Tab-separated table of C-alpha atoms and ligand atoms in Angstrom:
chain	number	residue	atom	x	y	z
N	1	MET	CA	-0.154	-0.177	-0.035
N	2	LYS	CA	1.621	3.437	-1.462
N	3	ALA	CA	0.557	5.547	1.662
N	4	LEU	CA	2.128	3.631	4.054
N	5	LYS	CA	5.323	3.094	2.074
N	6	GLU	CA	5.977	6.231	2.215
N	7	ARG	CA	5.074	7.478	5.587
N	8	ILE	CA	6.738	4.417	6.608
N	9	LEU	CA	10.242	6.250	4.831
N	10	ARG	CA	9.777	9.224	5.759
N	11	ASP	CA	8.561	8.588	9.699
N	12	GLY	CA	10.356	5.702	10.382
N	13	LYS	CA	12.942	4.680	12.700
N	14	CYS	CA	15.493	1.955	12.520
N	15	PHE	CA	16.772	0.186	16.164
N	16	GLU	CA	18.992	-2.285	16.772
N	17	GLY	CA	18.050	-5.956	16.321
N	18	GLY	CA	15.912	-5.049	13.042
N	19	ILE	CA	13.563	-2.973	15.169
N	20	LEU	CA	10.888	-0.094	13.004
N	21	LYS	CA	9.989	2.608	15.080
N	22	VAL	CA	6.063	4.397	13.771
N	23	ASP	CA	5.819	5.596	17.211
N	24	ASN	CA	4.991	8.907	14.628
N	25	PHE	CA	1.993	6.999	13.324
N	26	ILE	CA	0.848	3.800	14.549
N	27	ASN	CA	2.384	2.881	18.605
N	28	HIS	CA	2.322	5.604	20.396
N	29	GLN	CA	1.031	8.864	18.109
N	30	MET	CA	-1.657	7.663	15.470
N	31	ASP	CA	-2.836	9.094	12.679
N	32	PRO	CA	-6.624	7.983	12.239
N	33	VAL	CA	-6.401	9.258	8.166
N	34	LEU	CA	-4.091	6.864	7.485
N	35	MET	CA	-5.970	3.898	9.585
N	36	LYS	CA	-8.853	4.294	8.196
N	37	SER	CA	-7.322	4.536	4.511
N	38	MET	CA	-5.702	1.188	5.638
N	39	ALA	CA	-8.475	-0.233	6.790
N	40	VAL	CA	-10.471	0.282	3.959
N	41	GLU	CA	-7.675	-1.792	2.236
N	42	PHE	CA	-8.239	-4.257	4.392
N	43	VAL	CA	-11.482	-4.858	3.283
N	44	ARG	CA	-10.651	-4.844	0.177
N	45	ARG	CA	-8.860	-7.625	0.347
N	46	PHE	CA	-10.998	-9.604	2.139
N	47	ALA	CA	-13.859	-8.867	0.281
N	48	SER	CA	-14.587	-12.310	-0.743
N	49	THR	CA	-14.339	-13.893	2.379
N	50	ASP	CA	-17.242	-15.014	4.415
N	51	ILE	CA	-16.815	-12.916	7.790
N	52	ASN	CA	-18.508	-12.361	11.311
N	53	LYS	CA	-15.903	-11.404	13.779
N	54	VAL	CA	-12.454	-9.471	13.687
N	55	MET	CA	-10.155	-10.127	16.393
N	56	THR	CA	-7.055	-8.753	17.669
N	57	ILE	CA	-4.530	-8.262	20.648
N	58	GLU	CA	-3.922	-5.329	23.213
N	59	ALA	CA	-2.750	-2.989	22.839
N	60	SER	CA	-1.152	-1.929	19.428
N	61	GLY	CA	-3.745	-4.078	17.033
N	62	ILE	CA	-6.646	-2.659	19.006
N	63	ALA	CA	-6.321	0.848	16.337
N	64	PRO	CA	-6.626	-1.098	12.995
N	65	ALA	CA	-8.971	-3.670	14.481
N	66	ILE	CA	-12.141	-1.215	15.345
N	67	MET	CA	-11.305	1.086	11.830
N	68	VAL	CA	-11.957	-2.578	9.934
N	69	GLY	CA	-14.692	-4.179	12.689
N	70	TYR	CA	-16.427	-0.686	11.610
N	71	LEU	CA	-16.318	-0.808	8.347
N	72	LEU	CA	-17.215	-4.525	7.221
N	73	GLU	CA	-20.301	-3.369	10.512
N	74	LEU	CA	-18.733	-6.619	12.530
N	75	PRO	CA	-17.801	-6.813	16.740
N	76	VAL	CA	-14.092	-6.505	17.792
N	77	VAL	CA	-12.189	-8.700	19.924
N	78	PHE	CA	-9.741	-8.539	21.491
N	79	ALA	CA	-7.314	-10.805	23.258
N	80	LYS	CA	-6.434	-9.560	26.680
N	81	LYS	CA	-2.415	-9.659	28.482
N	82	LYS	CA	-3.531	-9.808	31.360
N	83	ARG	CA	-5.536	-12.251	33.132
N	84	PRO	CA	-8.893	-10.600	34.968
N	85	SER	CA	-9.357	-11.576	37.793
N	86	THR	CA	-12.973	-11.588	37.099
N	87	MET	CA	-12.776	-13.194	33.934
N	88	GLU	CA	-14.683	-16.676	33.973
N	89	ASN	CA	-15.014	-19.479	31.112
N	90	MET	CA	-11.446	-18.508	29.266
N	91	LEU	CA	-9.653	-19.554	26.335
N	92	THR	CA	-5.755	-19.126	27.167
N	93	THR	CA	-2.619	-19.438	25.038
N	94	MET	CA	1.207	-18.990	26.078
N	95	VAL	CA	3.169	-16.364	23.411
N	96	TYR	CA	6.864	-16.331	23.355
N	97	SER	CA	8.027	-12.547	22.758
N	98	PHE	CA	11.227	-12.618	20.828
N	99	THR	CA	11.575	-8.894	21.584
N	100	LYS	CA	11.393	-9.599	25.137
N	101	ASP	CA	12.322	-12.941	25.857
N	102	ARG	CA	9.897	-13.885	27.636
N	103	SER	CA	6.116	-15.556	27.725
N	104	TYR	CA	3.639	-14.426	28.054
N	105	GLU	CA	-0.173	-15.588	28.709
N	106	VAL	CA	-2.916	-14.063	26.207
N	107	CYS	CA	-6.901	-15.071	27.168
N	108	VAL	CA	-9.981	-14.382	25.588
N	109	SER	CA	-13.212	-15.196	26.390
N	110	ARG	CA	-15.349	-18.685	25.942
N	111	ASP	CA	-18.105	-15.716	25.564
N	112	TYR	CA	-16.777	-13.437	22.549
N	113	LEU	CA	-14.967	-16.173	20.553
N	114	CYS	CA	-17.482	-18.729	19.676
N	115	PRO	CA	-17.821	-21.821	17.967
N	116	GLY	CA	-18.122	-21.608	14.580
N	117	ASP	CA	-17.249	-17.995	14.881
N	118	ARG	CA	-15.393	-17.005	11.267
N	119	VAL	CA	-12.464	-14.710	12.232
N	120	LEU	CA	-10.154	-12.245	10.645
N	121	PHE	CA	-7.040	-10.999	12.786
N	122	ILE	CA	-5.811	-7.728	12.402
N	123	ASP	CA	-2.372	-7.044	14.227
N	124	ASP	CA	0.120	-4.062	13.768
N	125	PHE	CA	3.120	-5.867	13.116
N	126	LEU	CA	3.798	-9.364	12.090
N	127	ALA	CA	7.549	-10.258	12.854
N	128	ASN	CA	7.935	-13.904	13.968
N	129	GLY	CA	4.426	-14.786	14.222
N	130	ASN	CA	4.394	-16.346	17.780
N	131	ALA	CA	1.575	-13.713	18.764
N	132	ALA	CA	-0.374	-15.253	15.355
N	133	LYS	CA	0.672	-19.144	16.422
N	134	GLY	CA	-0.814	-18.021	20.144
N	135	VAL	CA	-4.214	-17.045	18.163
N	136	ILE	CA	-4.881	-19.681	15.697
N	137	ASP	CA	-4.316	-21.548	19.006
N	138	LEU	CA	-7.597	-19.590	21.050
N	139	VAL	CA	-9.479	-20.140	17.532
N	140	GLN	CA	-8.933	-23.297	17.931
N	141	GLN	CA	-9.343	-24.116	21.332
N	142	ALA	CA	-12.957	-22.029	20.408
N	143	GLY	CA	-14.255	-24.223	18.041
N	144	ALA	CA	-13.732	-20.652	15.262
N	145	GLU	CA	-12.505	-20.436	12.387
N	146	LEU	CA	-9.727	-18.463	11.266
N	147	VAL	CA	-10.393	-17.219	7.569
N	148	GLY	CA	-7.996	-14.613	7.819
N	149	MET	CA	-4.760	-12.450	9.029
N	150	GLY	CA	-4.155	-8.508	7.990
N	151	PHE	CA	-1.134	-7.136	8.648
N	152	LEU	CA	0.026	-3.109	8.780
N	153	ILE	CA	3.676	-4.117	8.327
N	154	GLU	CA	5.253	-7.693	7.982
N	155	LYS	CA	9.247	-7.644	8.475
N	156	ALA	CA	9.857	-10.561	6.128
N	157	PHE	CA	13.452	-11.478	7.450
N	158	GLN	CA	11.894	-12.641	10.325
N	159	HIS	CA	9.253	-14.863	8.291
N	160	GLY	CA	6.280	-15.578	10.511
N	161	GLY	CA	4.751	-14.774	7.294
N	162	ASP	CA	6.598	-17.770	5.835
N	163	TYR	CA	5.084	-19.715	7.967
N	164	LEU	CA	1.135	-18.905	8.370
N	165	ARG	CA	1.113	-19.250	4.062
N	166	GLN	CA	2.692	-22.347	4.561
N	167	GLN	CA	-0.310	-23.524	6.714
N	168	GLY	CA	-2.452	-22.142	4.492
N	169	ILE	CA	-3.534	-19.383	6.180
N	170	HIS	CA	-4.720	-16.328	3.821
N	171	VAL	CA	-2.174	-13.255	4.934
N	172	GLU	CA	-2.428	-9.703	4.042
N	173	SER	CA	-0.037	-7.431	4.921
N	174	LEU	CA	-0.223	-3.340	3.754
N	175	ALA	CA	4.237	-3.061	4.018
N	176	ILE	CA	6.163	-5.918	3.305
N	177	ILE	CA	10.238	-4.889	4.966
N	178	GLU	CA	12.559	-6.584	3.190
N	179	SER	CA	15.340	-5.701	5.324
N	180	LEU	CA	16.439	-3.421	7.893
N	181	GLU	CA	20.534	-3.791	7.871
N	182	ASN	CA	22.628	-0.798	8.398
N	183	CYS	CA	19.726	0.961	9.587
N	184	GLU	CA	18.335	1.466	5.899
N	185	ILE	CA	14.100	0.746	5.623
N	186	LYS	CA	14.341	-1.009	2.248
N	187	ILE	CA	10.279	-2.088	1.602
N	188	ARG	CA	9.198	-5.045	-1.109
N	189	GLU	CA	7.958	-3.467	-4.446
R	1	LIG	P1	6.094	-11.937	17.137
R	1	LIG	O1	4.826	-11.908	18.301
R	1	LIG	O2	5.413	-11.121	15.396
R	1	LIG	O3	6.629	-13.345	16.855
R	1	LIG	O4	6.812	-11.163	17.099
R	1	LIG	P2	7.717	-10.542	19.037
R	1	LIG	O5	7.359	-11.236	19.893
R	1	LIG	O6	8.634	-10.126	18.126
R	1	LIG	O7	6.705	-9.078	19.140
R	1	LIG	C1	6.646	-8.558	20.453
R	1	LIG	C2	6.029	-7.426	20.373
R	1	LIG	O8	6.811	-6.486	19.421
R	1	LIG	C3	4.504	-7.663	19.076
R	1	LIG	O9	3.727	-5.733	19.975
R	1	LIG	C4	4.883	-6.800	18.189
R	1	LIG	O10	3.605	-6.255	17.884
R	1	LIG	C5	6.681	-5.561	18.789
R	1	LIG	N1	7.018	-5.770	16.817
R	1	LIG	C6	7.338	-6.727	16.652
R	1	LIG	N2	8.100	-5.746	15.970
R	1	LIG	C7	8.762	-4.861	16.048
R	1	LIG	C8	9.076	-3.741	15.206
R	1	LIG	O11	10.001	-4.170	14.028
R	1	LIG	N3	8.857	-2.498	15.624
R	1	LIG	C9	7.386	-2.602	16.422
R	1	LIG	N4	7.363	-1.237	16.494
R	1	LIG	N5	6.908	-3.615	17.196
R	1	LIG	C10	7.769	-4.413	17.193
R	1	LIG	P3	3.231	-5.956	22.051
R	1	LIG	O12	4.913	-6.291	22.583
R	1	LIG	O13	2.928	-7.385	22.007
R	1	LIG	O14	2.624	-4.723	22.160
R	1	LIG	P4	1.587	-3.764	21.413
R	1	LIG	O15	2.760	-2.518	21.039
R	1	LIG	O16	0.858	-4.560	20.770
R	1	LIG	O17	0.899	-3.433	22.837
R	2	LIG	NA1	1.312	-5.555	18.700
R	3	LIG	NA1	3.912	-2.821	19.859
């Protein structure tokens, strides 16, 4: 997606360890106009997919997910990273975070992820795909179906996307970063 690629080149910043900071328009300050355009692009790319629910993981996935849910007029459920003391009827999975080198629990209520749901998962970044694997596990536990995964930014050099596509999942990424070597942002054409 042209507008996103241009914005990454303009405002994105490279950090040690293959990290791309996009705090100017996604992860700290947010640009709702660009966010809406990105949601419109997801709706276009998943137009032939039968979806009844949008899902994400807190926190940074919520903004793009709610824009997509708004356009599709579908509910948006976000998996939580801290088990709420009062939440019953919960599905949980463990996610290993590469950037933090530790595992954390992710959970969602069976009340909002239900058997037969046709789930479109939306998130800001796809890196190694560990968060995505956790979502696949939650969706399976719920007896729901994962019909697609949409990411604003995929880092191709971390290969989470390869894994998901090999699983036969319909993956759409609006910008694919080939490399961040030598602090130079290379985006796939
Ligand atoms: P993975 O899920 O694909 O395996 O990735 P990883 O464990 O490395 O990612 C952990 C967190 O870091 C995720 O957010 C992910 O979105 C984010 N992340 C991964 N690579 C980058 C990057 O290059 N730039 C930025 N800005 N973020 C990246 P999170 O910690 O779960 O938090 P939240 O921001 O959604 O709350
Ligand atoms: Na995220
Ligand atoms: Na993040």
